[in-house]
PDB file of C-alpha atoms and ligand atoms in Angstrom:
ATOM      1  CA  UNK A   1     -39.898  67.492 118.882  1.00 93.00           C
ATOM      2  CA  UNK A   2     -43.015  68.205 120.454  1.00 88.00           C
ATOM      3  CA  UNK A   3     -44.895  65.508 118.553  1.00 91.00           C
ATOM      4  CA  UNK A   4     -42.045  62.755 119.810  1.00 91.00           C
ATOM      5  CA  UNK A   5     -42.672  64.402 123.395  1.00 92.00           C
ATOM      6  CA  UNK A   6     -46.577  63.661 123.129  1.00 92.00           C
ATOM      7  CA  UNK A   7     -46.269  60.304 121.620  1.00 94.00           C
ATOM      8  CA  UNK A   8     -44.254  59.430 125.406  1.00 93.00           C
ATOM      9  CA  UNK A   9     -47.425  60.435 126.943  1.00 93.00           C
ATOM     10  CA  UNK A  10     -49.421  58.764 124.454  1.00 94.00           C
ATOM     11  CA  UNK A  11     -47.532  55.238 124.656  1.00 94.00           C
ATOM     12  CA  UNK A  12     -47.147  55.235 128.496  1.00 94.00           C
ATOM     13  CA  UNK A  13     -51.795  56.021 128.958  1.00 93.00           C
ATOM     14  CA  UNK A  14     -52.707  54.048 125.756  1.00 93.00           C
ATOM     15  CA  UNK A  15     -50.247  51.314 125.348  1.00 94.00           C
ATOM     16  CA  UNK A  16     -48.262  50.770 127.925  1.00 93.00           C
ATOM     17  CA  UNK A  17     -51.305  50.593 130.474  1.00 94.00           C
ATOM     18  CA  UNK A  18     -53.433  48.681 128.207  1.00 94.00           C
ATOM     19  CA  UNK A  19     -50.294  45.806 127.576  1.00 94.00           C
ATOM     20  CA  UNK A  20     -48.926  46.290 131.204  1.00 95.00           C
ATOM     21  CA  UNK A  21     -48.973  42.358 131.677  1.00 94.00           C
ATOM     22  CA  UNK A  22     -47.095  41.752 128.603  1.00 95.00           C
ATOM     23  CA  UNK A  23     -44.911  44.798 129.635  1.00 96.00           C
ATOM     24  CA  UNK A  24     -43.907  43.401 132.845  1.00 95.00           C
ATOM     25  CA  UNK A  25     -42.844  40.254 131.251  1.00 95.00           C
ATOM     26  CA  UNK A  26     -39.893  41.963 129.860  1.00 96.00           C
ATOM     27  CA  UNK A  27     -38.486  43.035 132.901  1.00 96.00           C
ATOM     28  CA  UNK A  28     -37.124  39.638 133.902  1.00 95.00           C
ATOM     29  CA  UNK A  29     -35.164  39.850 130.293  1.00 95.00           C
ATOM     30  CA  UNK A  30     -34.640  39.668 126.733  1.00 96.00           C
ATOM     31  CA  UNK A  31     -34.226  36.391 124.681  1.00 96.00           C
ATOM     32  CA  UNK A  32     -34.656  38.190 121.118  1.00 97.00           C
ATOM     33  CA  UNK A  33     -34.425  35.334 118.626  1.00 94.00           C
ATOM     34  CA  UNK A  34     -32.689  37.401 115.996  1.00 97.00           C
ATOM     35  CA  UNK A  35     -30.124  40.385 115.088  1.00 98.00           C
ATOM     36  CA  UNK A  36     -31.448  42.689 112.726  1.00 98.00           C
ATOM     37  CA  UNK A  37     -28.702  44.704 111.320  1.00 98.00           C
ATOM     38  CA  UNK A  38     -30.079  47.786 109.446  1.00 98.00           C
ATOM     39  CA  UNK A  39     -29.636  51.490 108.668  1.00 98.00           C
ATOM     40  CA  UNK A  40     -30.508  54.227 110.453  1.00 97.00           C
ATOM     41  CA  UNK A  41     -32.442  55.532 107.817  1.00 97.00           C
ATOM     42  CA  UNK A  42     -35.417  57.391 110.015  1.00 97.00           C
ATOM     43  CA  UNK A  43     -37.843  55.370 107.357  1.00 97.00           C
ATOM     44  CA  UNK A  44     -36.628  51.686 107.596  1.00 95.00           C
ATOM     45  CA  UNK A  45     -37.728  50.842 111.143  1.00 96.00           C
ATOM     46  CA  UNK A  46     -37.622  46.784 111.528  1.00 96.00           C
ATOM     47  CA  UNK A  47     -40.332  46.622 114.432  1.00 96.00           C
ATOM     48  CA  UNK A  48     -42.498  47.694 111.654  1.00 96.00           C
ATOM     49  CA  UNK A  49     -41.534  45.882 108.814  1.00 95.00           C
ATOM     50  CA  UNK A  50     -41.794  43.127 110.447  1.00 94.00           C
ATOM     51  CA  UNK A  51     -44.360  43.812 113.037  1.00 95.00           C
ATOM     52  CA  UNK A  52     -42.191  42.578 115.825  1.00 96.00           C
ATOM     53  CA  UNK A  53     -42.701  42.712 119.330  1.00 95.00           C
ATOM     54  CA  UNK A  54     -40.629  44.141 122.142  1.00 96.00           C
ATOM     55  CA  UNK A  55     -38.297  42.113 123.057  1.00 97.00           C
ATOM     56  CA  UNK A  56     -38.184  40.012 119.624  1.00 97.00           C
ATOM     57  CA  UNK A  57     -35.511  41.631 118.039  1.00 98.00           C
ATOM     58  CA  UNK A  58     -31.655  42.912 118.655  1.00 98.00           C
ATOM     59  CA  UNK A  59     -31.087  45.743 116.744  1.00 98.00           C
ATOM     60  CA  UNK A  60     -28.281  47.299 115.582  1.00 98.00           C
ATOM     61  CA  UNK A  61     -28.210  50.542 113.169  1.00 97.00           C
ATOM     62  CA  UNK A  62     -25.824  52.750 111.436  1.00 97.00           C
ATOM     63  CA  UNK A  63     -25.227  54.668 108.663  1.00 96.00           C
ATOM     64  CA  UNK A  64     -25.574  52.594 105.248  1.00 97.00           C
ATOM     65  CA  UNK A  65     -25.724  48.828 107.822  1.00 98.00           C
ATOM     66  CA  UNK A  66     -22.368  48.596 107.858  1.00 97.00           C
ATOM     67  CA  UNK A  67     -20.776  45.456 109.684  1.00 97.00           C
ATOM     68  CA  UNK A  68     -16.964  46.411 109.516  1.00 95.00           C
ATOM     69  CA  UNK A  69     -14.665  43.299 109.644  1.00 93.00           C
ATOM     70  CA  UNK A  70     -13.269  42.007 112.653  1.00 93.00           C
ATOM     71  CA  UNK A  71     -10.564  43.785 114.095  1.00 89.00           C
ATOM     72  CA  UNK A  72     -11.346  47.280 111.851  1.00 88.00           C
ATOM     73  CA  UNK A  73     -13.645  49.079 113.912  1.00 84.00           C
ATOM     74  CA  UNK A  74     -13.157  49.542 117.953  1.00 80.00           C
ATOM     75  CA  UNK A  75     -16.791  51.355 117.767  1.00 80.00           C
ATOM     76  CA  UNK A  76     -19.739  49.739 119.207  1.00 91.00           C
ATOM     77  CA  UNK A  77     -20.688  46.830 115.848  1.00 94.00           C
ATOM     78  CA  UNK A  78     -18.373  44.265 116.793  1.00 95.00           C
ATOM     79  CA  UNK A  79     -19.555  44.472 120.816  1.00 95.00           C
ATOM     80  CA  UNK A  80     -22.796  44.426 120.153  1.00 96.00           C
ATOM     81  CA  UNK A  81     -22.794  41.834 117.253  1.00 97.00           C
ATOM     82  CA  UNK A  82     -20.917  39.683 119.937  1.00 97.00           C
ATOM     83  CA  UNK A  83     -23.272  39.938 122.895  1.00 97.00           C
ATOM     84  CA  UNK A  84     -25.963  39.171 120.361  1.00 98.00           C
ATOM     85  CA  UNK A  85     -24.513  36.129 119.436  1.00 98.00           C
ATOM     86  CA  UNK A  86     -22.700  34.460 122.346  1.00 97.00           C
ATOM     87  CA  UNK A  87     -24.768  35.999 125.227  1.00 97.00           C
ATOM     88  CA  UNK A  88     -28.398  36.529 124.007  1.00 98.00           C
ATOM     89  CA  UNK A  89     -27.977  33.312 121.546  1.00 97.00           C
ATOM     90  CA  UNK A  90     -29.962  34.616 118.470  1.00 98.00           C
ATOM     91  CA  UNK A  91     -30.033  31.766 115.737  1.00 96.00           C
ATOM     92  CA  UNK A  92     -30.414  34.400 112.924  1.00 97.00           C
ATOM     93  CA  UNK A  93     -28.577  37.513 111.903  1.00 98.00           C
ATOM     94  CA  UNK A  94     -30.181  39.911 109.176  1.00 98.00           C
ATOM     95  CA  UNK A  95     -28.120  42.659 107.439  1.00 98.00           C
ATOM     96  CA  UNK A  96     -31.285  44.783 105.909  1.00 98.00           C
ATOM     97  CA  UNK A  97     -30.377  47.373 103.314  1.00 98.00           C
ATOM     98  CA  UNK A  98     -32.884  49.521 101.727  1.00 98.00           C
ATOM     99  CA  UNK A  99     -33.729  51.179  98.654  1.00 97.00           C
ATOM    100  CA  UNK A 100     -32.451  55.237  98.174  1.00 96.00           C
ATOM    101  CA  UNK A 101     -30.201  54.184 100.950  1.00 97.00           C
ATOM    102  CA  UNK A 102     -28.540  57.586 101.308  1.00 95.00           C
ATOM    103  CA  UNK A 103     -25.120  56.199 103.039  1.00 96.00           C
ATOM    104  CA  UNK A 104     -24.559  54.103  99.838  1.00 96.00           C
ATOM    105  CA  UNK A 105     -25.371  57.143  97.358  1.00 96.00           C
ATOM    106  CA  UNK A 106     -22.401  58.996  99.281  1.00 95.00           C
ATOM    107  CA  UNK A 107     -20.078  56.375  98.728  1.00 94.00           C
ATOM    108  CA  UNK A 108     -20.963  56.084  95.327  1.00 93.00           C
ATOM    109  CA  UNK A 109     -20.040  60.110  95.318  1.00 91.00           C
ATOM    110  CA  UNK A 110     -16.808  60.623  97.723  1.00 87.00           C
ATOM    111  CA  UNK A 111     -16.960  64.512  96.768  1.00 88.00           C
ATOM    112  CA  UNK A 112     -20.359  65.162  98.443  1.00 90.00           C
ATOM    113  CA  UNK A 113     -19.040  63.969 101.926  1.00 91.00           C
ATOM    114  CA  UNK A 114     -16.235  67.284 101.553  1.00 91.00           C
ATOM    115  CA  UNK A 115     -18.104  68.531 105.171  1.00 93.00           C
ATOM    116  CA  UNK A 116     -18.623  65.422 106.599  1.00 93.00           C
ATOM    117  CA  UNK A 117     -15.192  63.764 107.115  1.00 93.00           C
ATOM    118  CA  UNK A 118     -16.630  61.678 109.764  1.00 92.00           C
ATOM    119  CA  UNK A 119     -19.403  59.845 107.478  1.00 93.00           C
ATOM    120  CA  UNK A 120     -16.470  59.662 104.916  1.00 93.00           C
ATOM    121  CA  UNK A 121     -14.614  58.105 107.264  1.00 92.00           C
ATOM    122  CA  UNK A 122     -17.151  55.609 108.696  1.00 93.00           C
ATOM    123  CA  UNK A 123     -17.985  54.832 105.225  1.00 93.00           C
ATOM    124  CA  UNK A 124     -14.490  53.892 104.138  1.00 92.00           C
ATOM    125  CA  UNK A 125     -15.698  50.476 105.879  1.00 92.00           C
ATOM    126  CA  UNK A 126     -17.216  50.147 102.702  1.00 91.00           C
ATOM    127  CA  UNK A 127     -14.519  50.376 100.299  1.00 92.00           C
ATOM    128  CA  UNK A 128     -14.600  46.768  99.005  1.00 93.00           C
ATOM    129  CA  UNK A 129     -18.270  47.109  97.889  1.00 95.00           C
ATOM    130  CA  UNK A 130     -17.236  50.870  96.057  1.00 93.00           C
ATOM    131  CA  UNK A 131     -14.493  49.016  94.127  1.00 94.00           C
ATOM    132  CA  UNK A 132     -16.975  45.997  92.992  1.00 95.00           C
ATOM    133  CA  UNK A 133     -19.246  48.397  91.472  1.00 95.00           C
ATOM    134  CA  UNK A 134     -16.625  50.468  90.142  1.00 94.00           C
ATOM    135  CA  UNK A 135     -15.035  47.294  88.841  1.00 95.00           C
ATOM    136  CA  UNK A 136     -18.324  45.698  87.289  1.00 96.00           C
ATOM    137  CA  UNK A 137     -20.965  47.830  87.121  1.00 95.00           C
ATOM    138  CA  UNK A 138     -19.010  50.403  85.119  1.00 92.00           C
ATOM    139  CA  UNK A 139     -22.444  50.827  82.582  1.00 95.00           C
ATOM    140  CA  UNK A 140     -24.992  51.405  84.961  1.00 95.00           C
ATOM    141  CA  UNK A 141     -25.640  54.931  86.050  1.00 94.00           C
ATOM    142  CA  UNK A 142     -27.739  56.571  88.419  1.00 94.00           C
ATOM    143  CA  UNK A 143     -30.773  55.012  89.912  1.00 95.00           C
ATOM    144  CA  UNK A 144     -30.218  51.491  88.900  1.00 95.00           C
ATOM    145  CA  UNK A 145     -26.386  51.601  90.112  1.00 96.00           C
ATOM    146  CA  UNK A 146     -27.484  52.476  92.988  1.00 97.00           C
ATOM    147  CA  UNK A 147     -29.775  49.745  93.722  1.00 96.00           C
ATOM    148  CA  UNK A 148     -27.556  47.730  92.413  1.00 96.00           C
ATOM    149  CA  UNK A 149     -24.766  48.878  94.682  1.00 97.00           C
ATOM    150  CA  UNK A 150     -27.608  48.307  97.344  1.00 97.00           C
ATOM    151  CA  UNK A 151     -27.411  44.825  96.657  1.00 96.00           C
ATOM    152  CA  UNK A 152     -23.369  43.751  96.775  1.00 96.00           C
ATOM    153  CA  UNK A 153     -23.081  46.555  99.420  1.00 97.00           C
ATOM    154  CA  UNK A 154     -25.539  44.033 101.491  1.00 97.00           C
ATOM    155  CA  UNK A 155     -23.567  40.997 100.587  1.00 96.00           C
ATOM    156  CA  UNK A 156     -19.871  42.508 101.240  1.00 95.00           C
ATOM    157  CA  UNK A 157     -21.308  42.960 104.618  1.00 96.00           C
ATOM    158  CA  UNK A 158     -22.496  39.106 105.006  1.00 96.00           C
ATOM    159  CA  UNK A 159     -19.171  38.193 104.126  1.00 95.00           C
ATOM    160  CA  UNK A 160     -17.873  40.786 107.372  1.00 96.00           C
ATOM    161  CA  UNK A 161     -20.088  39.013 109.193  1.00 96.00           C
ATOM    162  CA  UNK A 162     -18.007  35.929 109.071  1.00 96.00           C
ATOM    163  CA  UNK A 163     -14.625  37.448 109.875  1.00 95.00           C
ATOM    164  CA  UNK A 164     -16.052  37.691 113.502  1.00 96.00           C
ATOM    165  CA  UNK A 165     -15.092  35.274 115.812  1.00 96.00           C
ATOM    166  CA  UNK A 166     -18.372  34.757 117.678  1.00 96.00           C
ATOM    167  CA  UNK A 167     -20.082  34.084 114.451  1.00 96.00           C
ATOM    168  CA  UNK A 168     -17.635  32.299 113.078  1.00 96.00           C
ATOM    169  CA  UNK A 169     -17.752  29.615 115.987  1.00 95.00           C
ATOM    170  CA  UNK A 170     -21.982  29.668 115.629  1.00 96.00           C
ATOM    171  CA  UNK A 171     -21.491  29.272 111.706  1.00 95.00           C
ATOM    172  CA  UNK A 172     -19.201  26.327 112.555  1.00 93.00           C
ATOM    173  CA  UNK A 173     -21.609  24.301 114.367  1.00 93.00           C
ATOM    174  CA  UNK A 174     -24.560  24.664 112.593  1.00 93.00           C
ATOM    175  CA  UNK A 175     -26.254  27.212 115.140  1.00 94.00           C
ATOM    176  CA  UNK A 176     -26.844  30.239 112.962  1.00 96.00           C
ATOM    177  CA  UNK A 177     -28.112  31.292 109.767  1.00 95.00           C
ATOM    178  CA  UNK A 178     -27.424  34.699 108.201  1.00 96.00           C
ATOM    179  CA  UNK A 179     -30.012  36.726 106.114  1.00 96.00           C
ATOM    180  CA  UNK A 180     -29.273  39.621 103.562  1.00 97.00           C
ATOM    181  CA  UNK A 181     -32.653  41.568 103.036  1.00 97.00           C
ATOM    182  CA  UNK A 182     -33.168  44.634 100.666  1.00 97.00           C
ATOM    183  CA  UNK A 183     -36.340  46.524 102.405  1.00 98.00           C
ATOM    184  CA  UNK A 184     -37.997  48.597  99.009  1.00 97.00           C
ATOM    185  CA  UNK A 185     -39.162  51.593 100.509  1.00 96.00           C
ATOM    186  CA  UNK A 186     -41.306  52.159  97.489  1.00 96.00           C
ATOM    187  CA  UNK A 187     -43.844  48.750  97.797  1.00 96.00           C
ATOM    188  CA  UNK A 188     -43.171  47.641 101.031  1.00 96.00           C
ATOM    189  CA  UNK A 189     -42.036  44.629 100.181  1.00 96.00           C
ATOM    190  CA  UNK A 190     -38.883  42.636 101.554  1.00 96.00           C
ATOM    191  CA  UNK A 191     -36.693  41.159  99.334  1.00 96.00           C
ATOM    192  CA  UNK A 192     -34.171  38.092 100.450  1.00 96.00           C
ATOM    193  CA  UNK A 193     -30.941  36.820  98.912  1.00 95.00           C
ATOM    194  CA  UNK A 194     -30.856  32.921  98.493  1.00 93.00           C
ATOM    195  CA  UNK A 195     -27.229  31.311  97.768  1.00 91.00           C
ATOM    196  CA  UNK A 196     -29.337  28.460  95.953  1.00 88.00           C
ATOM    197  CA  UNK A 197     -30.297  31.271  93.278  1.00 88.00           C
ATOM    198  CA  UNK A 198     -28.077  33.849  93.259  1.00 90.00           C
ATOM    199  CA  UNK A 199     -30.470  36.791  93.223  1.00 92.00           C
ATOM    200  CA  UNK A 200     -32.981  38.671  95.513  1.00 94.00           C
ATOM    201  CA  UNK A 201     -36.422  37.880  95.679  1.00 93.00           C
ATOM    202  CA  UNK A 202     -39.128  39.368  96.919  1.00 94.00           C
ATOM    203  CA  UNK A 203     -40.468  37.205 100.806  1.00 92.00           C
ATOM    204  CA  UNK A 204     -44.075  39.006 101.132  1.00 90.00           C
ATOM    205  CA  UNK A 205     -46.386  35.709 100.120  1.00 87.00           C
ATOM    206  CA  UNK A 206     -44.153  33.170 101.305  1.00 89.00           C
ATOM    207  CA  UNK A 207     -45.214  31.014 104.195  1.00 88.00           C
ATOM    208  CA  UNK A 208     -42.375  31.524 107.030  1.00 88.00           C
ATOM    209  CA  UNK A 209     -40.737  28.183 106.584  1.00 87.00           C
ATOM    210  CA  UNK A 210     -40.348  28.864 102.667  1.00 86.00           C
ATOM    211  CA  UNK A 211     -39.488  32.690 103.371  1.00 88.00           C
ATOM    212  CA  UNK A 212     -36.343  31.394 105.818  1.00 86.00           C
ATOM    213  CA  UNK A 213     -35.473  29.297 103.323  1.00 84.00           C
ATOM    214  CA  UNK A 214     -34.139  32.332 101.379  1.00 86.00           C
ATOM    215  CA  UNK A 215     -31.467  32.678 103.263  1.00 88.00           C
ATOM    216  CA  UNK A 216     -27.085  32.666 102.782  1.00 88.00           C
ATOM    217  CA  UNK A 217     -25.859  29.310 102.482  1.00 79.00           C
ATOM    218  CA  UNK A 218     -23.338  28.598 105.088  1.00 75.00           C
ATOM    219  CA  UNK A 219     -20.018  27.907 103.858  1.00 68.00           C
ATOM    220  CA  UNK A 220     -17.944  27.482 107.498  1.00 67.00           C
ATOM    221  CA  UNK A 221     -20.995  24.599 108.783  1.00 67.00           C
ATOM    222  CA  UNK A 222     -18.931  21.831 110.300  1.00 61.00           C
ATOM    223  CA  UNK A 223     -18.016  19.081 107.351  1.00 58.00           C
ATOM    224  CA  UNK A 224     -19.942  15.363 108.345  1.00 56.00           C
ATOM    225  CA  UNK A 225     -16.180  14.038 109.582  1.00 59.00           C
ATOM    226  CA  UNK A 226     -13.106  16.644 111.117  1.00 55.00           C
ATOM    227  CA  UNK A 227     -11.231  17.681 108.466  1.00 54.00           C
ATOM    228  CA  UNK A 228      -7.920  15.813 110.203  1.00 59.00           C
ATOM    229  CA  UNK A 229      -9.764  12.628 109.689  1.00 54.00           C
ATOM    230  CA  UNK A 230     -10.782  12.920 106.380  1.00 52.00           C
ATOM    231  CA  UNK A 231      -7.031  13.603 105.928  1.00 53.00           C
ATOM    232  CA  UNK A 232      -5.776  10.650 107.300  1.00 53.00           C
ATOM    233  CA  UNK A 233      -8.190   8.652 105.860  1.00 49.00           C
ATOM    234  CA  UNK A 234      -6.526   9.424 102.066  1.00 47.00           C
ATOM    235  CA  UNK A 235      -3.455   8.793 103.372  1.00 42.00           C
TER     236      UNK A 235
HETATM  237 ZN1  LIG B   1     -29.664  53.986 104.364  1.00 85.95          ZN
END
């Protein structure tokens, strides 16, 4: 603790001081242009992978980046995916999972939560992406079932995403585009899922407007004519 109590006095005389300008900007407000959704891992910090600045980014952490569906959870996800989304206005959302991701390993291993019936609880939000891996992964063991499970435990929580109403309407209308990362802890490097694909590839060497690129297709955008048209247009 005492090192996190000197780095307050170290940020407020060497940073805050030197950046008091740019500091004082942010008191007027915060128009972060995206929702990072990520776990609270103590070694996955998204200001750092992505060397954003404050103010750039709405974050939201839990155990294992877990985004229950709409209507499951009356803690703090859906609130604060909401504000992000219809107050704030971010155009992207990022669900971030990580390699080792501790959370997942647990779920992966219901008898090792036998103290913690609260994590065991919170991670019963994650019961669809136990059951895929159960279900299809049933030859991979250890280490590479777990970064496996990594990977659709990411992508059960894109499709989460979309039971919220707030994103749901954005999704609609074209206004929002939905990211499922993998940080590796191990090179650094960020991989992305792309729909076009199917897989996770790595974004470090990408220019920005190929790395966004890799993104989740959007399956609710609004169809070129209403649906009720089209319809009576057959008929
Ligand atoms: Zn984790």
């Amino acid at each position: 603790m005492d090192q996190l109590l000197t780095g307050i006095h170290q940020f407020h005389t060497n940073v805050f001081q030197n950046e008091r300008e740019f500091f004082e900007t942010l008191v007027s407000g915060q128009h972060p242009s995206a929702l990072f959704i990520g776990c609270s891992d103590s070694r996955v910090d998204p200001s750092i992978i992505m060397q954003a600045q404050p103010g750039e980014l709405f974050v939201l952490r839990n155990a294992g980046n877990i985004v229950p569906s709409h209507g499951a959870s009356n803690g703090g996800e859906p609130a604060t995916i909401e504000y992000a989304v219809t107050a704030l206005g971010v155009e992207d959302i990022i669900i971030c999972g990580h390699s080792g991701c501790g959370a997942i390993s647990a779920m992966l291993q219901p008898d090792s939560m036998k103290k913690l019936p609260l994590v065991r609880g919170w991670l019963s939000h994650a019961e669809a992406t136990r059951l895929i891996v159960e279900e299809n992964y049933s030859k991979y063991h250890g280490r590479e079932l777990l970064e496996i499970a990594i990977r659709e435990h990411v992508l059960v929580q894109i499709e989460n995403l979309q039971t919220h109403p707030a994103v749901a309407v954005k999704l609609q209308r074209g206004e929002l585009q939905l990211h499922a990362w993998i940080y590796q802890m191990e090179t650094g490097e960020v991989h992305a899922y792309s729909t076009k694909d199917g897989g996770f590839a790595p974004l470090n060497g990408l220019a920005p407007h190929e790395a966004s690129k890799r993104n989740v297709a959007n399956p609710r955008k609004a169809p070129a004519q209403p649906a009720r048209s089209r319809a009576r247009k057959k008929s």
